[in-house]
CSV table of C-alpha atoms in Angstrom, one decimal:
chain,number,residue,atom,x,y,z
A,1,MET,CA,-0.3,0.2,0.0
A,2,THR,CA,1.4,3.3,-1.4
A,3,PRO,CA,2.4,5.8,2.1
A,4,THR,CA,0.5,8.9,2.4
A,5,ASP,CA,2.2,11.8,2.8
A,6,SER,CA,1.5,12.0,6.5
A,7,GLU,CA,3.1,8.8,7.1
A,8,LEU,CA,5.9,10.0,5.4
A,9,ILE,CA,6.2,13.2,7.0
A,10,ALA,CA,6.3,11.1,10.3
A,11,ARG,CA,9.0,9.0,9.1
A,12,ALA,CA,10.8,11.4,7.3
A,13,LEU,CA,10.9,13.1,11.2
A,14,SER,CA,11.9,9.6,13.0
A,15,GLU,CA,13.8,7.3,11.8
A,16,SER,CA,14.4,6.5,8.0
A,17,ARG,CA,15.1,10.5,7.5
A,18,ALA,CA,16.4,10.5,4.0
A,19,GLN,CA,14.5,7.3,2.6
A,20,ALA,CA,10.8,8.6,3.3
A,21,PHE,CA,11.6,12.1,2.5
A,22,GLY,CA,13.6,11.2,-1.2
A,23,MET,CA,9.8,9.1,-1.4
A,24,LEU,CA,7.9,12.5,-1.3
A,25,VAL,CA,10.5,14.7,-3.1
A,26,GLU,CA,10.0,12.5,-5.6
A,27,ARG,CA,5.6,12.4,-5.5
A,28,HIS,CA,6.0,16.1,-5.5
A,29,GLN,CA,8.9,17.1,-7.5
A,30,SER,CA,6.8,17.5,-10.7
A,31,ALA,CA,4.4,19.9,-9.4
A,32,VAL,CA,6.7,22.7,-8.0
A,33,ARG,CA,9.0,21.8,-10.8
A,34,ARG,CA,6.5,23.2,-13.3
A,35,PHE,CA,5.4,25.8,-10.8
A,36,LEU,CA,8.8,27.4,-10.6
A,37,ARG,CA,9.2,26.9,-14.5
A,38,HIS,CA,6.2,28.9,-14.6
A,39,LEU,CA,7.6,31.5,-11.9
A,40,THR,CA,10.9,31.6,-13.8
A,41,ARG,CA,9.4,31.8,-17.2
A,42,GLY,CA,10.0,28.2,-19.1
A,43,ASP,CA,13.9,28.4,-17.3
A,44,ALA,CA,14.4,24.8,-16.4
A,45,ALA,CA,17.4,25.0,-14.5
A,46,LEU,CA,17.2,28.2,-12.3
A,47,ALA,CA,13.6,26.0,-11.7
A,48,ASP,CA,15.3,23.2,-10.7
A,49,ASP,CA,17.7,24.5,-8.5
A,50,LEU,CA,14.4,26.5,-6.3
A,51,ALA,CA,12.9,23.5,-6.5
A,52,GLN,CA,16.2,21.5,-5.1
A,53,GLU,CA,16.0,24.5,-2.4
A,54,THR,CA,12.5,24.1,-1.9
A,55,PHE,CA,13.1,20.8,-1.2
A,56,ILE,CA,16.0,21.4,1.4
A,57,GLY,CA,13.7,24.3,2.7
A,58,ALA,CA,11.2,21.2,3.6
A,59,TYR,CA,13.3,18.6,4.7
A,60,ARG,CA,15.1,20.8,7.4
A,61,GLY,CA,11.3,23.0,8.9
A,62,LEU,CA,9.9,19.7,8.1
A,63,ALA,CA,8.7,19.9,12.3
A,64,ARG,CA,7.1,23.2,11.1
A,65,PHE,CA,4.8,21.3,8.5
A,66,ARG,CA,1.3,21.7,10.1
A,67,ALA,CA,-1.5,19.6,8.9
A,68,ASP,CA,-4.1,21.8,8.4
A,69,SER,CA,-3.0,22.2,4.9
A,70,ARG,CA,-1.9,20.1,2.3
A,71,PHE,CA,1.7,19.0,2.2
A,72,GLU,CA,1.7,20.0,-1.4
A,73,THR,CA,0.3,23.5,-0.8
A,74,TRP,CA,2.8,23.8,2.0
A,75,LEU,CA,5.6,23.2,-0.8
A,76,LEU,CA,4.3,25.8,-3.0
A,77,GLY,CA,4.1,28.1,-0.2
A,78,ILE,CA,7.9,27.8,0.2
A,79,ALA,CA,8.3,27.6,-3.7
A,80,TYR,CA,7.0,30.8,-4.0
A,81,ASN,CA,9.1,32.8,-1.2
A,82,ARG,CA,11.9,30.8,-2.9
A,83,PHE,CA,11.6,32.7,-6.4
A,84,ARG,CA,10.5,35.9,-4.5
A,85,SER,CA,13.6,35.9,-2.2
A,86,LEU,CA,15.2,35.3,-6.0
A,87,ARG,CA,13.3,38.5,-7.5
A,88,ARG,CA,14.1,40.4,-4.3
A,89,GLN,CA,17.8,39.7,-5.0
A,90,ARG,CA,17.6,40.1,-8.6
A,91,LYS,CA,15.3,43.2,-8.6
A,92,SER,CA,17.8,45.8,-11.0
A,93,GLU,CA,17.7,43.0,-13.8
A,94,ALA,CA,14.6,42.2,-16.2
A,95,PRO,CA,13.5,38.8,-15.7
A,96,PRO,CA,13.5,36.7,-19.2
A,97,SER,CA,10.8,36.6,-20.8
A,98,GLY,CA,9.4,34.0,-23.1
A,99,PRO,CA,6.4,33.2,-25.4
A,100,GLU,CA,4.7,31.9,-22.9
A,101,ALA,CA,5.3,32.1,-19.0
A,102,GLY,CA,6.5,28.4,-17.8
A,103,GLU,CA,5.9,27.0,-21.6
A,104,GLY,CA,8.7,28.5,-23.8
A,105,SER,CA,11.6,26.3,-22.8
A,106,GLU,CA,9.2,23.1,-22.7
A,107,PRO,CA,11.5,20.3,-24.0
A,108,PRO,CA,10.4,19.9,-28.2
A,109,ALA,CA,8.9,15.7,-26.8
A,110,GLU,CA,5.8,18.1,-24.9
A,111,ARG,CA,4.3,18.9,-28.3
A,112,LEU,CA,0.9,20.9,-26.6
A,113,THR,CA,-2.7,20.9,-28.3
A,114,ASP,CA,-4.3,23.3,-30.0
A,115,LEU,CA,-6.5,24.3,-27.4
A,116,GLN,CA,-3.7,24.3,-24.7
A,117,GLN,CA,-1.2,26.8,-27.3
A,118,ASP,CA,-4.6,28.7,-27.4
A,119,LEU,CA,-4.3,29.4,-23.7
A,120,ALA,CA,-0.9,29.9,-23.7
A,121,SER,CA,-1.1,32.6,-25.6
A,122,ALA,CA,-3.3,33.8,-24.2
A,123,MET,CA,-2.1,34.0,-20.8
A,124,VAL,CA,0.8,35.5,-21.4
A,125,ARG,CA,-1.8,39.1,-21.8
A,126,LEU,CA,-2.9,38.6,-17.7
A,127,SER,CA,-0.5,40.3,-15.1
A,128,GLU,CA,1.9,38.2,-13.7
A,129,HIS,CA,-0.3,37.4,-10.2
A,130,GLU,CA,-3.2,36.1,-12.4
A,131,GLN,CA,-1.3,33.6,-14.4
A,132,THR,CA,0.2,32.4,-11.2
A,133,ALA,CA,-3.6,32.5,-9.4
A,134,LEU,CA,-5.6,31.0,-12.1
A,135,ARG,CA,-2.3,28.0,-12.9
A,136,LEU,CA,-2.3,27.0,-9.0
A,137,CYS,CA,-6.7,26.8,-8.7
A,138,PHE,CA,-6.4,25.1,-11.8
A,139,GLN,CA,-3.2,23.3,-13.2
A,140,PHE,CA,-2.2,22.5,-9.6
A,141,GLY,CA,-5.6,22.1,-8.3
A,142,LEU,CA,-5.5,24.2,-5.1
A,143,SER,CA,-8.8,26.1,-3.6
A,144,HIS,CA,-9.0,29.5,-3.1
A,145,ALA,CA,-8.0,29.4,0.4
A,146,GLU,CA,-5.3,27.3,-0.9
A,147,ILE,CA,-3.6,29.5,-3.2
A,148,ALA,CA,-4.2,32.6,0.0
A,149,THR,CA,-2.2,30.3,2.4
A,150,ALA,CA,0.5,29.6,-0.4
A,151,THR,CA,1.0,32.8,-1.3
A,152,GLY,CA,0.9,34.8,1.3
A,153,TRP,CA,-2.2,36.7,-0.3
A,154,PRO,CA,-5.3,37.6,1.1
A,155,LEU,CA,-8.0,35.2,-0.2
A,156,GLY,CA,-10.4,38.3,-1.8
A,157,THR,CA,-7.1,39.4,-3.6
A,158,VAL,CA,-7.3,35.6,-4.9
A,159,LYS,CA,-10.5,35.5,-5.8
A,160,THR,CA,-9.7,38.7,-7.4
A,161,HIS,CA,-7.0,37.6,-9.2
A,162,ILE,CA,-8.9,34.4,-10.7
A,163,ALA,CA,-11.4,36.5,-11.6
A,164,ARG,CA,-10.3,39.1,-13.0
A,165,GLY,CA,-8.4,36.6,-15.2
A,166,LYS,CA,-10.6,34.8,-16.5
A,167,GLY,CA,-12.9,37.3,-17.8
A,168,GLN,CA,-9.8,38.3,-19.7
A,169,LEU,CA,-8.9,35.0,-20.9
A,170,ARG,CA,-12.4,34.4,-21.7
A,171,GLU,CA,-12.6,37.8,-23.7
A,172,LEU,CA,-9.1,36.9,-25.3
A,173,LEU,CA,-10.5,32.7,-26.0
A,174,SER,CA,-14.1,34.1,-27.0
A,175,VAL,CA,-13.9,31.5,-29.7
A,176,TRP,CA,-14.4,28.7,-27.0
A,177,ASN,CA,-17.5,30.0,-25.9
A,178,PRO,CA,-19.0,32.0,-29.0
A,179,GLN,CA,-22.4,32.9,-26.9
A,180,THR,CA,-20.0,35.1,-24.9
B,1,MET,CA,-15.5,39.2,6.8
B,2,GLU,CA,-14.8,36.7,3.9
B,3,PRO,CA,-15.1,38.6,0.9
B,4,ALA,CA,-17.3,36.9,-1.9
B,5,ASP,CA,-16.9,34.6,-4.1
B,6,LEU,CA,-16.7,36.4,-7.4
B,7,THR,CA,-16.9,33.5,-9.8
B,8,PRO,CA,-20.1,32.9,-11.6
B,9,PRO,CA,-21.4,30.0,-11.0
B,10,ASP,CA,-22.8,29.0,-14.5
B,11,GLU,CA,-19.0,28.6,-15.9
B,12,PRO,CA,-18.3,25.1,-15.3
B,13,GLU,CA,-17.5,24.1,-19.0
B,14,PHE,CA,-15.0,26.9,-19.3
B,15,GLU,CA,-13.5,26.4,-16.2
B,16,ASP,CA,-13.1,23.0,-17.6
B,17,ARG,CA,-11.6,24.0,-20.7
B,18,LEU,CA,-8.9,25.8,-18.6
B,19,ARG,CA,-8.0,22.7,-16.6
B,20,ALA,CA,-7.8,20.9,-19.5
B,21,GLY,CA,-5.6,23.6,-21.5
B,22,LEU,CA,-3.5,23.9,-18.3
B,23,ALA,CA,-3.1,20.6,-18.1
B,24,ARG,CA,0.5,19.4,-18.9
B,25,PRO,CA,2.0,15.7,-18.2
B,26,ALA,CA,3.6,15.0,-15.0
B,27,LEU,CA,7.1,15.9,-15.5
B,28,ALA,CA,9.7,13.0,-15.3
B,29,ASP,CA,11.9,12.9,-12.1
B,30,GLY,CA,15.3,12.8,-14.0
B,31,GLY,CA,17.7,12.1,-11.7
B,32,PHE,CA,16.1,15.2,-9.5
B,33,THR,CA,14.8,13.5,-6.1
B,34,ALA,CA,18.2,12.1,-5.9
B,35,ARG,CA,20.4,15.2,-6.2
B,36,VAL,CA,17.8,16.5,-3.8
B,37,LEU,CA,18.5,14.0,-1.5
B,38,ARG,CA,22.9,14.4,-2.9
B,39,SER,CA,22.4,17.8,-1.7
B,40,LEU,CA,21.0,16.3,1.9
B,41,SER,CA,23.4,14.0,2.6
B,42,PRO,CA,26.4,16.0,3.7
B,43,ARG,CA,23.9,18.6,5.3
B,44,ALA,CA,21.8,16.4,6.6
B,45,GLY,CA,20.6,17.6,10.5
B,46,VAL,CA,22.8,21.1,9.3
B,47,SER,CA,22.2,22.7,12.2
B,48,HIS,CA,22.3,20.2,14.7
B,49,TYR,CA,25.7,19.2,13.1
B,50,ARG,CA,26.8,22.8,13.5
B,51,ALA,CA,25.1,23.5,16.6
B,52,TRP,CA,27.4,20.4,18.3
B,53,LEU,CA,29.9,21.9,16.7
B,54,ARG,CA,30.7,25.2,17.9
B,55,LEU,CA,29.2,23.4,21.6
B,56,SER,CA,32.4,21.0,20.8
B,57,TRP,CA,34.3,24.0,20.3
B,58,ALA,CA,33.4,25.5,23.3
B,59,GLY,CA,33.6,23.1,25.3
B,60,ALA,CA,37.2,22.4,24.0
B,61,GLY,CA,37.9,25.5,24.3
B,62,THR,CA,36.7,25.7,27.9
B,63,GLY,CA,38.3,22.6,28.6
B,64,PHE,CA,41.6,24.2,27.8
B,65,LEU,CA,41.0,27.4,29.8
B,66,LEU,CA,40.6,24.8,32.9
B,67,VAL,CA,43.6,22.9,32.4
B,68,VAL,CA,45.6,26.2,31.9
B,69,TRP,CA,44.3,27.5,34.7
B,70,ALA,CA,45.0,24.3,37.1
B,71,CYS,CA,48.7,24.2,35.9
B,72,SER,CA,49.2,27.9,36.7
B,73,ALA,CA,47.7,27.4,40.0
B,74,TRP,CA,49.3,24.2,40.3
B,75,LEU,CA,52.4,25.9,39.1
B,76,GLY,CA,51.8,28.8,41.8
B,77,ARG,CA,51.6,26.7,44.4
B,78,GLU,CA,55.2,25.1,43.5
B,79,MET,CA,56.3,28.2,43.6
B,80,ALA,CA,55.3,29.3,46.7
B,81,TYR,CA,56.6,25.9,48.5
B,82,PRO,CA,59.9,25.6,46.4
B,83,GLN,CA,60.7,23.1,48.5
B,84,GLY,CA,57.6,20.9,47.8
B,85,ALA,CA,56.4,21.7,51.7
B,86,TRP,CA,53.1,21.7,50.3
B,87,PRO,CA,49.4,22.1,53.3
B,88,VAL,CA,47.4,19.4,52.7
B,89,PRO,CA,46.1,18.9,49.1
B,90,ASP,CA,42.7,20.8,48.2
B,91,PRO,CA,40.6,17.7,47.3
B,92,LEU,CA,38.3,20.7,45.5
B,93,GLU,CA,41.6,21.7,43.7
B,94,ASN,CA,42.0,18.0,42.5
B,95,ALA,CA,38.9,17.7,41.0
B,96,TRP,CA,38.5,21.2,39.2
B,97,LEU,CA,42.2,20.0,37.4
B,98,TYR,CA,40.1,16.3,36.8
B,99,LEU,CA,37.3,18.0,35.6
B,100,ALA,CA,39.0,20.2,33.2
B,101,PHE,CA,40.7,17.3,31.5
B,102,ALA,CA,37.6,15.1,31.5
B,103,ALA,CA,35.9,18.1,29.9
B,104,ALA,CA,38.5,18.1,27.0
B,105,LEU,CA,38.2,14.4,26.5
B,106,VAL,CA,34.3,14.9,26.8
B,107,SER,CA,34.4,18.0,24.1
B,108,CYS,CA,37.5,16.3,21.5
B,109,LEU,CA,34.7,12.9,21.7
B,110,ILE,CA,32.4,15.1,20.5
B,111,ALA,CA,33.8,17.0,17.9
B,112,TRP,CA,34.7,13.6,16.4
B,113,ARG,CA,31.4,12.6,16.4
B,114,ALA,CA,30.6,15.9,14.6
B,115,THR,CA,32.4,15.5,11.7
B,116,ASP,CA,31.1,12.0,11.3
B,117,PRO,CA,28.0,12.1,8.6
B,118,ALA,CA,24.6,12.7,10.1
B,119,PRO,CA,22.8,9.0,10.1
B,120,GLY,CA,20.8,7.7,8.0
B,121,ASP,CA,23.3,9.1,5.7
């Protein structure tokens, strides 16, 4: 039977630390790396470095994890904070721009469908916060409250970003919804 | 007061399309987990490691000072009583000397243990 996150966290805090934590990394690496690729606008190397820092930070702070949120939400929150710290350090440097935030340097093997390409093109027209909120909600399946926890934004701000982002996307992608 | 949910309830289809449009296959691990674990290995429990190391050095330093103090006390008494006509030895002073040596020894043992890889690595 596959152990749950809580069981692995308990194990990682007790005897077989590295082994149990390795299973947690393996389980959540994709979401964390994907999210960071979005934040770094497709810079896979930078995203993986930040993801590595995220997991190291999580490992050191594992005892502080409270089960009042999902483990993945907690990890995404750490990842977001790491990214913000990095951006503060590099304030003077403009972030690299790509054809679509998070997808610019996807490997060629990852072909996008027409739907995904349309959405990718439309997403770049949104503000960074709107993109982040929409991705956390619709790509990573976080609730509004979880997004607020992960990003540190007030719940009302999260809802506003999502509503505005969706409104803009609805206009940009009106072909999806001819009646609007 | 919790802000109102601004999401219109009548757009499940649009949201489904958003989900489909944003969905991506899971990223292959590609050695990422191993990389994270490698980076953890030598530093696992790094805060404990550093704390022990500092404590060890502090202990070693304290032990060394105690030894110096005990030796100087002994030397001072030696000079005060050059003919070896010492008074009855003060057991407390000897205890300090033994304690100093013990502290130095324990500090060395802790320092040696702290430089070992953390358990489980």
